Tab-separated table of N, CA and C in Angstrom:
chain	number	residue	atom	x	y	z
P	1	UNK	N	215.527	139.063	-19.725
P	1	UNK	CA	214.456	139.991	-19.964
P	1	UNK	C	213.922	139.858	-21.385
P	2	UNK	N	214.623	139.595	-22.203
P	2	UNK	CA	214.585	139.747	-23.857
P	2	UNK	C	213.120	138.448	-24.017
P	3	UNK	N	213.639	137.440	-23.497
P	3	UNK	CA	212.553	136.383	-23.290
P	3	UNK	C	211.353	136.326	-23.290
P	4	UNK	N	211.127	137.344	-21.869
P	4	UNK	CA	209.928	137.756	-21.394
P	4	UNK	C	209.198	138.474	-22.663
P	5	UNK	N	209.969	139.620	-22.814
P	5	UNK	CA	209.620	140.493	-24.277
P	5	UNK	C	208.620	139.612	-24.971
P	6	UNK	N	209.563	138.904	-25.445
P	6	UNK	CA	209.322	138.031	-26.823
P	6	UNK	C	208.367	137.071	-26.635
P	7	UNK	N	207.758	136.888	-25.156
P	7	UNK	CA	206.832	135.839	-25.093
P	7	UNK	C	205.774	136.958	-24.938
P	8	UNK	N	205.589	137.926	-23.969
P	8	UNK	CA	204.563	138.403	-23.767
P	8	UNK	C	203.978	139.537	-25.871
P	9	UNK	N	204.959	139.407	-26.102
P	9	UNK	CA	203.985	139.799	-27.403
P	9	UNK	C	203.478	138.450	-28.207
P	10	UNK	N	204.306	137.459	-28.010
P	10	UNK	CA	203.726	136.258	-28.804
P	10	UNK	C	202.466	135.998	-27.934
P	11	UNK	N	202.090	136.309	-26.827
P	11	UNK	CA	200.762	136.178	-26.006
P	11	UNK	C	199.564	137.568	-26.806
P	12	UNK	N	200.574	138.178	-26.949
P	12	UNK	CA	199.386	139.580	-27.384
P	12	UNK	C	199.431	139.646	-28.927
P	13	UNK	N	200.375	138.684	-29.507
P	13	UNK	CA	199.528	138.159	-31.147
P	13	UNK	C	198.914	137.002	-30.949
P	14	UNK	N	198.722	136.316	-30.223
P	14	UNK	CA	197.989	135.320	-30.030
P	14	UNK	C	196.257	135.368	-29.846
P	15	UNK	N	196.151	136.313	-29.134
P	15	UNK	CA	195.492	136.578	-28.491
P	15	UNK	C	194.386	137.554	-29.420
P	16	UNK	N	195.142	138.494	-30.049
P	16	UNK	CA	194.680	138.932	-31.289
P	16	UNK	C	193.977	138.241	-32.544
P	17	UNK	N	195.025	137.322	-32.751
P	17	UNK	CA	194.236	136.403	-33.615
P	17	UNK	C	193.171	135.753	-33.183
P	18	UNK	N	193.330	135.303	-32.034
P	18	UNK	CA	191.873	134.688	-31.542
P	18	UNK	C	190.723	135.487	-31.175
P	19	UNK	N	190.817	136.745	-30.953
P	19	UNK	CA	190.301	137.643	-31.226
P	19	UNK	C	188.846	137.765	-32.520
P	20	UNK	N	189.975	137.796	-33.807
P	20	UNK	CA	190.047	138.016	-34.842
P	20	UNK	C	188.976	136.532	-35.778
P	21	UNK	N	189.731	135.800	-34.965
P	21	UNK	CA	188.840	134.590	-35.486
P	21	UNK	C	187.510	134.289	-34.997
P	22	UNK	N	187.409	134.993	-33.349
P	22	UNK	CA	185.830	134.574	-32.970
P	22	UNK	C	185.337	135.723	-33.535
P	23	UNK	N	186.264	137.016	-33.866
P	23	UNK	CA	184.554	137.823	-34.385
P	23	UNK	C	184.291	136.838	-36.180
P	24	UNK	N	184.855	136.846	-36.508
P	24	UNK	CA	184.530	136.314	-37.766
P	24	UNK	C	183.594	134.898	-37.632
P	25	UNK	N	184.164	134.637	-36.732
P	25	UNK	CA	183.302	133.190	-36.490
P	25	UNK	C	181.507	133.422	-35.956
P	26	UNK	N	181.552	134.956	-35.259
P	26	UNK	CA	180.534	135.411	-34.835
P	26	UNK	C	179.647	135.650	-36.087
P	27	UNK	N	180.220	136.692	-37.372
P	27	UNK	CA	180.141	137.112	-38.502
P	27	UNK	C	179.395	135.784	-38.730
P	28	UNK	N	180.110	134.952	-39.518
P	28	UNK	CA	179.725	133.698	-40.149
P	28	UNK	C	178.261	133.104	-39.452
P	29	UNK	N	178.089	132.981	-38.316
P	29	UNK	CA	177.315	132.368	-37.597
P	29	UNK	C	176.056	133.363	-38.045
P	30	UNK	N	176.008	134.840	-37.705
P	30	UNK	CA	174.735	135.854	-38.151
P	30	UNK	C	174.607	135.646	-39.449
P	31	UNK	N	175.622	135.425	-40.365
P	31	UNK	CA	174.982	135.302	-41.928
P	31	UNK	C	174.225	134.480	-42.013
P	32	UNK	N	174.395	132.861	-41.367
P	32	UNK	CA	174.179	131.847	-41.194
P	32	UNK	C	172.398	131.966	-41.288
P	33	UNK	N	172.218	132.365	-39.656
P	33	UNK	CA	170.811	133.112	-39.384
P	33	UNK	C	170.173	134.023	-40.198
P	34	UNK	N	170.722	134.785	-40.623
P	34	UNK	CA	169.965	135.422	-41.553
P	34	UNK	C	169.766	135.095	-42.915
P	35	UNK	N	170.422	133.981	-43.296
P	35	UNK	CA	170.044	133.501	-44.817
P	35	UNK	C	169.138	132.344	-44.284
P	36	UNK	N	169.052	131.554	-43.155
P	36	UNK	CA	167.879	130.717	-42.893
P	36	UNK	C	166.451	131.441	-42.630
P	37	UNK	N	166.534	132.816	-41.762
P	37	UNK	CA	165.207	133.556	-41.787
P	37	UNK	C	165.086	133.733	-43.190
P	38	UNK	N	165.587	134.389	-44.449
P	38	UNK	CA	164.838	134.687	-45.520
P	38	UNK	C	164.572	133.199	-45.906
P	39	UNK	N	165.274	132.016	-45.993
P	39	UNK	CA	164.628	131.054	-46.809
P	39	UNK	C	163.644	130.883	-46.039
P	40	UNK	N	163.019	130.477	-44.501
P	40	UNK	CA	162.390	130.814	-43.889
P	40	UNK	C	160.801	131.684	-44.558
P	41	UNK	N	161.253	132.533	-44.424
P	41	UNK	CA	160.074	133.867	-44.830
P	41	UNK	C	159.877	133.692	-46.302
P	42	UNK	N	160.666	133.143	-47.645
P	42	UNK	CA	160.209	132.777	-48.778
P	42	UNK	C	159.671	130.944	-48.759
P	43	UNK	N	159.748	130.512	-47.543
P	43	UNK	CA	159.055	129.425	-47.866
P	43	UNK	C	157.512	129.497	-47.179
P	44	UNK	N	157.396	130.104	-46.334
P	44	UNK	CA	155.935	130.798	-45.712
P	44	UNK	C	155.120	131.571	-46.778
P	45	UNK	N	156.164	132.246	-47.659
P	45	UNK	CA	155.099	133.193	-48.517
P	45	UNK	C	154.743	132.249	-49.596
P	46	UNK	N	155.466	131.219	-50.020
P	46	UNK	CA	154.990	130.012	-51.242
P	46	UNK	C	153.580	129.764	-50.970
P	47	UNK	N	153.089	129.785	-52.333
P	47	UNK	CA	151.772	129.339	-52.875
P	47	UNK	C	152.130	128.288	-53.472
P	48	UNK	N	151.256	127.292	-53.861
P	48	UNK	CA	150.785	126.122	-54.337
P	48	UNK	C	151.858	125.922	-55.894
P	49	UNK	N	151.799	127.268	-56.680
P	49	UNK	CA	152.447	127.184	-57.436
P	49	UNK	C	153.691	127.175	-57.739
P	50	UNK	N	154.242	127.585	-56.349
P	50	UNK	CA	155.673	127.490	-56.123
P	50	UNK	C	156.034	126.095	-55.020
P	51	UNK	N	155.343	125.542	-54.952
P	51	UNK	CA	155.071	124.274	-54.217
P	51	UNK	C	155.441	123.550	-55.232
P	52	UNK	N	154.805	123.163	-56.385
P	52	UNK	CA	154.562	122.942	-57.535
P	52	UNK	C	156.352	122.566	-58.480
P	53	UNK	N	156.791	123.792	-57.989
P	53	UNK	CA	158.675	123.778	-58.654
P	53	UNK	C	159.604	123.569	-57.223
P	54	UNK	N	159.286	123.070	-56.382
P	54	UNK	CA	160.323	122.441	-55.218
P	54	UNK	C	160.669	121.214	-55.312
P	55	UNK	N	161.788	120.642	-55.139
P	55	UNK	CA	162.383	119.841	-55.040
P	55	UNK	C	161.444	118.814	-53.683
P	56	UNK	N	161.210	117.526	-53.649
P	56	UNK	CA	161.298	116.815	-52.131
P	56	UNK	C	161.637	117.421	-50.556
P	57	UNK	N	162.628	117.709	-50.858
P	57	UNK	CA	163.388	118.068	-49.804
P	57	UNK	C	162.822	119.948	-49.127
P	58	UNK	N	163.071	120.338	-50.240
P	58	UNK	CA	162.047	121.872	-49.903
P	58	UNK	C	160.798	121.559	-49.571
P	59	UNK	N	160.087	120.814	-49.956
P	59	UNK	CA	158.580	120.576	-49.779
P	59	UNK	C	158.210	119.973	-48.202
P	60	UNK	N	159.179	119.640	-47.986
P	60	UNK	CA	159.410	119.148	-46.420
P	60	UNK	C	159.526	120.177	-45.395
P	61	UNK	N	160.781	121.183	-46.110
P	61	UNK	CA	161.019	121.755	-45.074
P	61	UNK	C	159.830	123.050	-45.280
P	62	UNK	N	159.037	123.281	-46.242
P	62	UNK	CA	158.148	124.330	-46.304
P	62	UNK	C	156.744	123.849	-45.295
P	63	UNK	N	156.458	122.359	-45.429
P	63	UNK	CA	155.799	121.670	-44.457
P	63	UNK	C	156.196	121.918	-42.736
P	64	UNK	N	157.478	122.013	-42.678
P	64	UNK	CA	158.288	122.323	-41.204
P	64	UNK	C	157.229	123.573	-40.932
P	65	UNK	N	157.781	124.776	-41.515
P	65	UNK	CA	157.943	126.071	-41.299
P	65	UNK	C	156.085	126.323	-41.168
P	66	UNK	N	155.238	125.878	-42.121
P	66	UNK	CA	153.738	125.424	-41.948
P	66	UNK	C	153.433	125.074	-40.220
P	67	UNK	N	153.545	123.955	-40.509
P	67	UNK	CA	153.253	123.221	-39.127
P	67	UNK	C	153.994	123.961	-37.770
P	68	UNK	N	154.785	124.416	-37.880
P	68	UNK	CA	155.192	125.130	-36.645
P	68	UNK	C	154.670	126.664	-36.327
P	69	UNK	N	154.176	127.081	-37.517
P	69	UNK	CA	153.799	128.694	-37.176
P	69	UNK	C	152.272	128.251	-36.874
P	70	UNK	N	152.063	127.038	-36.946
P	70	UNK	CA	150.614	126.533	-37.013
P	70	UNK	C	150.126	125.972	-35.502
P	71	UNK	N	151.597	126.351	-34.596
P	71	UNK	CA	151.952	125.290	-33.157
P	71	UNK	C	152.001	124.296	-33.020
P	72	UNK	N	152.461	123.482	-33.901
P	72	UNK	CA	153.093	122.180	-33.807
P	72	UNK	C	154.675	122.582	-33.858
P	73	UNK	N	155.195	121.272	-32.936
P	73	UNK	CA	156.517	120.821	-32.680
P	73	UNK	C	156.912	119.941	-33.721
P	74	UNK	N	157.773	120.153	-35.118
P	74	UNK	CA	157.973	119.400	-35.880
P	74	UNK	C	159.549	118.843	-35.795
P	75	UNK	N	159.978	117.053	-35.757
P	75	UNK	CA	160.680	116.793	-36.113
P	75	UNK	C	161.140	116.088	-37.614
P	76	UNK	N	162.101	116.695	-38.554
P	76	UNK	CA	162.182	116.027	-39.654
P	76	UNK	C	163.484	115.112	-39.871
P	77	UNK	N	162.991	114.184	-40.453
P	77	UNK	CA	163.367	112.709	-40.087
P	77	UNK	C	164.700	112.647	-41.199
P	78	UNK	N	165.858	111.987	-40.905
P	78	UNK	CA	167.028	111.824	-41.645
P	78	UNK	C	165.966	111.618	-42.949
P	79	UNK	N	167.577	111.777	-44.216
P	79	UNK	CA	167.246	112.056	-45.465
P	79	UNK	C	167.064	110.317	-46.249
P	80	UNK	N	167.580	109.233	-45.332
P	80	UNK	CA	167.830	108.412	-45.678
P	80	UNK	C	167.406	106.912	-44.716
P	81	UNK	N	166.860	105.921	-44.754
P	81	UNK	CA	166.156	105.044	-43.760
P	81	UNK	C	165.787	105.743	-42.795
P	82	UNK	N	164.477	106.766	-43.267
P	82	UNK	CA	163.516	107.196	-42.692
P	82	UNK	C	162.105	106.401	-42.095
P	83	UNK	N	162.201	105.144	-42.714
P	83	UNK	CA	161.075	104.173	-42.239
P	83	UNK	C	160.100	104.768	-42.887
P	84	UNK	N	159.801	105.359	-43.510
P	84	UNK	CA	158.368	106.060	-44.328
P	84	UNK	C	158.163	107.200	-43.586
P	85	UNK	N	158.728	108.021	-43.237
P	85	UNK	CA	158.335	109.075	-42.591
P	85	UNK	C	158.827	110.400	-42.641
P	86	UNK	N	158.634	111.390	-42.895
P	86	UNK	CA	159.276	112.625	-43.648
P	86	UNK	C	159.276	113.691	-42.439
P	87	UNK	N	158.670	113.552	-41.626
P	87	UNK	CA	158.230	115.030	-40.959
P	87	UNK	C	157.308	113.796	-39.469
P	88	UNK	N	157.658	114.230	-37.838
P	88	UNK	CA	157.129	114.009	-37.104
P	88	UNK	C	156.559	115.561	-36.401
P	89	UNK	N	155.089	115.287	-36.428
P	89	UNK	CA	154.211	116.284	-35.779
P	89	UNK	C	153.990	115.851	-34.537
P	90	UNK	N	154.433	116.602	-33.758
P	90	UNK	CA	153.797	116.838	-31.829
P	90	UNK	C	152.674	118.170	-31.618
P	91	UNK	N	151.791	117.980	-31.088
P	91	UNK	CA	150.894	118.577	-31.094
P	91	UNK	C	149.789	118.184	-30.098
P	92	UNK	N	149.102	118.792	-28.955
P	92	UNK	CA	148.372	118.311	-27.705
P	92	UNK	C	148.101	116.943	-27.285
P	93	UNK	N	149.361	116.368	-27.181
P	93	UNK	CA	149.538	115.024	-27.037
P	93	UNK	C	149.787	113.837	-27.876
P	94	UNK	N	149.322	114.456	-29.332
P	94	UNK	CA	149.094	113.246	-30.387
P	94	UNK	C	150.572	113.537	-31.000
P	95	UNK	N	151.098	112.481	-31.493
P	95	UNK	CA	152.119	112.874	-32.666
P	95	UNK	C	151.946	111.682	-33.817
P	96	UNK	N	151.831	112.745	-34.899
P	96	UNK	CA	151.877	112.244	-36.396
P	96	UNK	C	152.539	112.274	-37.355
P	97	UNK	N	152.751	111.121	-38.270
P	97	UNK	CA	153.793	110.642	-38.358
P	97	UNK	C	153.146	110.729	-39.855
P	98	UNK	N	154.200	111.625	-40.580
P	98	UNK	CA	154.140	112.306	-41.745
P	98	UNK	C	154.753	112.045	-43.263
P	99	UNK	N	154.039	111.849	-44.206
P	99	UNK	CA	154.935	111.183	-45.411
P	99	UNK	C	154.647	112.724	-46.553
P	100	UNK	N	155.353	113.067	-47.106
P	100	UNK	CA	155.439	114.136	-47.547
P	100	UNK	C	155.940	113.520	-49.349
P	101	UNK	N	154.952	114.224	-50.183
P	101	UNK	CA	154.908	113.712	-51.530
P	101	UNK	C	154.928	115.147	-52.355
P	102	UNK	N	155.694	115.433	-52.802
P	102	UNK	CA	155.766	116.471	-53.572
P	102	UNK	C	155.807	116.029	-55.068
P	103	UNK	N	155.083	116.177	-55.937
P	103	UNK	CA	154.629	115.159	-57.039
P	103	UNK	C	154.121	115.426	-58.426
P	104	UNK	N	154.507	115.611	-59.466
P	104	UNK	CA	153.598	115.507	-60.869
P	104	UNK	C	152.736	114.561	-61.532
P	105	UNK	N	152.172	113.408	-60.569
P	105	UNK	CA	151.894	112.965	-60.801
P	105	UNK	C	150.841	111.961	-59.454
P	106	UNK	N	149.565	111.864	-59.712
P	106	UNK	CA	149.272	110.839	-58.988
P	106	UNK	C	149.672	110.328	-57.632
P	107	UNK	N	149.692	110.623	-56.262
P	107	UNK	CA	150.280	109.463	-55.157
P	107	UNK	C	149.429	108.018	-55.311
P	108	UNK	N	150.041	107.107	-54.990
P	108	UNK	CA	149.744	105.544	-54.897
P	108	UNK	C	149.883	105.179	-54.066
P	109	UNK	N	149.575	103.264	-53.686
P	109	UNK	CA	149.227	103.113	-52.267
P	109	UNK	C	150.770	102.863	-51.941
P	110	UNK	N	151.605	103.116	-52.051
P	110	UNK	CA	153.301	103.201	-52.039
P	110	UNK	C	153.629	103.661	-51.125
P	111	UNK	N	153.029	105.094	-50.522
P	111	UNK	CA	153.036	106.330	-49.838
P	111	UNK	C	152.099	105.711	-48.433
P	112	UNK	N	151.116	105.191	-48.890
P	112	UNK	CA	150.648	104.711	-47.491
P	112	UNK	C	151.157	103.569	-46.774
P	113	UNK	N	151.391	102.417	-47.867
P	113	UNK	CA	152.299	101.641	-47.454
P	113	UNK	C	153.143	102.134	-45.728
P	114	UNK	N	153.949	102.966	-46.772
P	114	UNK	CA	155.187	103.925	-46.061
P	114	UNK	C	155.143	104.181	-44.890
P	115	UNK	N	153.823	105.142	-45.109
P	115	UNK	CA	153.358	105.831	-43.467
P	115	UNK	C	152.752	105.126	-42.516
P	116	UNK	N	152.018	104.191	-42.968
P	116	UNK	CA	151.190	103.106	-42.555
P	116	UNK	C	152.835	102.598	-41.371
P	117	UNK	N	153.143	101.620	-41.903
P	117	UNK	CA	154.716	101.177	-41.395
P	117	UNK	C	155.333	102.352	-40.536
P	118	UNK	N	155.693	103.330	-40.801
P	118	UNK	CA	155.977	104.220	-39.752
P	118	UNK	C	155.578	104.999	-39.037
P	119	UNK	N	154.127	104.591	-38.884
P	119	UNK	CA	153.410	105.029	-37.805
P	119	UNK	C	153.735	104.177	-36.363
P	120	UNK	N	153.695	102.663	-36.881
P	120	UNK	CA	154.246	101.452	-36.303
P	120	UNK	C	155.568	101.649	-35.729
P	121	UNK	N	156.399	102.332	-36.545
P	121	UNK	CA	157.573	102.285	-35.943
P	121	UNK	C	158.068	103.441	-34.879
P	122	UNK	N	157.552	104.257	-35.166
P	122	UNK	CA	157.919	106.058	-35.020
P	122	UNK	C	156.703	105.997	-33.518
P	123	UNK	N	156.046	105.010	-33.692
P	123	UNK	CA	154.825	105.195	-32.007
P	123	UNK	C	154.224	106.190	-32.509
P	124	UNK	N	153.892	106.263	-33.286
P	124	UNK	CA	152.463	107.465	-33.622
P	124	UNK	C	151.190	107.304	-33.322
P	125	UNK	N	150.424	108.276	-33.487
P	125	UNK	CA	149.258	107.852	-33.453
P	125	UNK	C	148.301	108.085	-34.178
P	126	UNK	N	148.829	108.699	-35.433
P	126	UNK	CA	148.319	108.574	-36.595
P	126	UNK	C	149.099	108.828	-38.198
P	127	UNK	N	148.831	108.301	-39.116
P	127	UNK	CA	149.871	108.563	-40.264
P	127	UNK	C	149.132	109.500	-40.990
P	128	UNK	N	149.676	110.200	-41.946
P	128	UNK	CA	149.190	111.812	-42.598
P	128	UNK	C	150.347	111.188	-43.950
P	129	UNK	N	149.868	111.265	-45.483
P	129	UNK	CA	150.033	111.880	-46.732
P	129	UNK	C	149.653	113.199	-47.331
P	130	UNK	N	150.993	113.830	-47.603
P	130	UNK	CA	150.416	115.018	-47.788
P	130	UNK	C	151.250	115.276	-48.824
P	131	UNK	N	150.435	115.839	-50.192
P	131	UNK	CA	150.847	115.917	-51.697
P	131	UNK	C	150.553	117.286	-52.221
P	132	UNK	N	150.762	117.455	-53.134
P	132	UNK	CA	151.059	118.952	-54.139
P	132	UNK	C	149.754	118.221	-54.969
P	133	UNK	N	149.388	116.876	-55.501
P	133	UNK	CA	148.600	116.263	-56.241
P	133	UNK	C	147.081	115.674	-55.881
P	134	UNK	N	147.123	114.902	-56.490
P	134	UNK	CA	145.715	113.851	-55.979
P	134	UNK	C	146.918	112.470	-56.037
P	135	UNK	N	145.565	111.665	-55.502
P	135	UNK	CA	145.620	110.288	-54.811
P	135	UNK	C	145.032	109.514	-55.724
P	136	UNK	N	145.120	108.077	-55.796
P	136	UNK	CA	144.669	106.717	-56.638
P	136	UNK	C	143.655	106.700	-55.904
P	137	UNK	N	142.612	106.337	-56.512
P	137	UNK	CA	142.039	105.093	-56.089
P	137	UNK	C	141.799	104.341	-54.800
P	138	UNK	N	142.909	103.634	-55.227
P	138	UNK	CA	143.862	102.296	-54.911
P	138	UNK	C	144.627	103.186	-53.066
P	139	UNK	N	145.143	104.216	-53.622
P	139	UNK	CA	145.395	105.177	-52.079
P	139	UNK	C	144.220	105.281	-51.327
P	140	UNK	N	142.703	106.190	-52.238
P	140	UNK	CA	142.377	106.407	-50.783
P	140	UNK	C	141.671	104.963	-49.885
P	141	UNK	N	141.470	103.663	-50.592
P	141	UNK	CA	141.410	102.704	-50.333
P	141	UNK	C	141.795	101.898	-49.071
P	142	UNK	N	143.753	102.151	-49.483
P	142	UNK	CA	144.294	101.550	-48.357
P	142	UNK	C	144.463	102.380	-47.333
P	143	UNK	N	144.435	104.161	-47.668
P	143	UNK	CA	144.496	104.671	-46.776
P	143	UNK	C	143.574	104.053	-45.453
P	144	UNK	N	142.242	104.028	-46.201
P	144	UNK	CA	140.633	104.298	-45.022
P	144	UNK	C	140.867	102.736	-44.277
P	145	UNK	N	141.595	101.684	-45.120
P	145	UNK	CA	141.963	100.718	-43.959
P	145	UNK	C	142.872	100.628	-43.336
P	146	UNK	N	144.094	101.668	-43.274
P	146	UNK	CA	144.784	101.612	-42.481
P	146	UNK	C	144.869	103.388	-41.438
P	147	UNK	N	143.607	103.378	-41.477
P	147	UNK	CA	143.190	105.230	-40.694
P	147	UNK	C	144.499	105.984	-40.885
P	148	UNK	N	145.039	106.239	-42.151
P	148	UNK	CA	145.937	106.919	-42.667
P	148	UNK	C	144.992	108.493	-43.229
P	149	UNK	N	145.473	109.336	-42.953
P	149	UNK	CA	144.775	110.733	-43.661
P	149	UNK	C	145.392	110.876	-44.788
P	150	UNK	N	144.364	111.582	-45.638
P	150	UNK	CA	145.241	111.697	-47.387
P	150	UNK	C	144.969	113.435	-47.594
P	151	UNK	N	145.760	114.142	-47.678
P	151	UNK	CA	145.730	115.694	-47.871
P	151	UNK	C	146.340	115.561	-49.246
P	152	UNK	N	145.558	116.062	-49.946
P	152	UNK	CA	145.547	116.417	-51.481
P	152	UNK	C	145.644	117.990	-51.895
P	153	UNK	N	145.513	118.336	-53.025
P	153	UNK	CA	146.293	119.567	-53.321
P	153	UNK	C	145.482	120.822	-52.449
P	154	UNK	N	143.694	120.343	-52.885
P	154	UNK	CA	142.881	120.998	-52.385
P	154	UNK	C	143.172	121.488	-50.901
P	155	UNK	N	143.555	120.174	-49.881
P	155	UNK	CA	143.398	120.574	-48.806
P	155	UNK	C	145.144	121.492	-48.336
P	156	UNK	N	145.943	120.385	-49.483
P	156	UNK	CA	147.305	121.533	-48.923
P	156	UNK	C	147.146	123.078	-49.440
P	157	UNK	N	146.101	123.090	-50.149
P	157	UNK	CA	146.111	124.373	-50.632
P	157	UNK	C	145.382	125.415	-48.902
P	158	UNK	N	144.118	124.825	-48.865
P	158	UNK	CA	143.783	125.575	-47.407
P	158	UNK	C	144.462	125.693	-46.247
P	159	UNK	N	145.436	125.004	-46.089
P	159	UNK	CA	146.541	124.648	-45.523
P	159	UNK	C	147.297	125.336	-45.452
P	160	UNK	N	147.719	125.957	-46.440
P	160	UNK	CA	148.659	127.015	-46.923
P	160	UNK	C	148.357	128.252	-46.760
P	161	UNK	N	146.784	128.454	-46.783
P	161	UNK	CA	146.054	129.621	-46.778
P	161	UNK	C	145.724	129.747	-45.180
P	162	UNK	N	145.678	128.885	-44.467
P	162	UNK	CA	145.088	128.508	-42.611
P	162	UNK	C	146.436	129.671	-41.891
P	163	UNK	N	147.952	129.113	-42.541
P	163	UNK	CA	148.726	128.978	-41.818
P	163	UNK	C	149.515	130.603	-42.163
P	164	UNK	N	148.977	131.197	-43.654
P	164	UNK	CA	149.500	132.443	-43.637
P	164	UNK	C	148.446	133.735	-42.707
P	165	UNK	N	147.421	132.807	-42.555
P	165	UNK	CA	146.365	134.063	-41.616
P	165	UNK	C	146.495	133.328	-40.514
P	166	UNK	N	147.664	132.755	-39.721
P	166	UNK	CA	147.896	132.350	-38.789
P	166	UNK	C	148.790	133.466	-37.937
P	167	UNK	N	148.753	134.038	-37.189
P	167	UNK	CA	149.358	134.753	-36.134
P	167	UNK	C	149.989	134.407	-35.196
């Protein structure tokens, strides 16, 4: 009998703990969500000037959060042999294939290069540069021969403004 005892409470601390661990695991998971909605909701409320102090990588994902409240289906592309491509847009059939330049300086034909090539690769059907800055020259150049779009500060700025009076 003693046996039994001794197993059926090692079943009912067992059981406890596991308990114990999925609510916490539940816990963890809602913090999770709720610190992605506020970065979320502070990257929607960014203006140009806070565009301006983001890192690459934020500037991407503030582009995500854009383009999707905007109804596009955005996929963003590993951090690393991305083929030139930062951000894939799906949208009424077309998908575009996105190079994302967050910048103090100038974009060059570097960037189209990029997108140009991974439009090719990614099956797009069109390539998009899109900067915090202006463009060379020499960019919007190779852009217009390789039907690459060039969004400059101006237009990410309306952009920014489209997508917060977006509903």
């Amino acid at each position: 009998m003693w046996p039994f005892i001794v197993g059926a409470a090692a079943v009912v601390g067992v059981g406890t703990i596991a308990k114990s661990v999925l609510d916490r695991w539940k816990e963890e998971e809602e913090e999770i969500k709720r610190l992605e909605e506020e970065e979320n909701k502070r990257l929607l409320d960014s203006g140009i000037a806070e565009v301006d102090e983001m890192t690459g990588k934020e500037f991407e994902k503030f582009l995500d959060i854009h383009f999707r409240k905007l109804g596009y289906s955005v996929s963003l592309t590993q951090d690393t042999q991305d083929y030139g491509a930062d951000l894939i847009l799906y949208k009424d059939g077309w998908k575009t294939v996105v190079q994302a330049k967050r910048s103090k300086n100038p974009v060059g034909i570097k960037a189209v290069q990029e997108v140009a090539g991974a439009v090719r690769h990614y099956k797009g059907n069109k390539g998009r540069v899109i900067t915090n800055n202006r463009f060379t020259e020499n960019a919007y150049n190779l852009a217009d021969s390789n039907e690459v779009e060039l969004w400059d500060r101006k237009y990410l700025i309306e952009f920014i403004l489209l997508a917060k009076h977006c509903n």
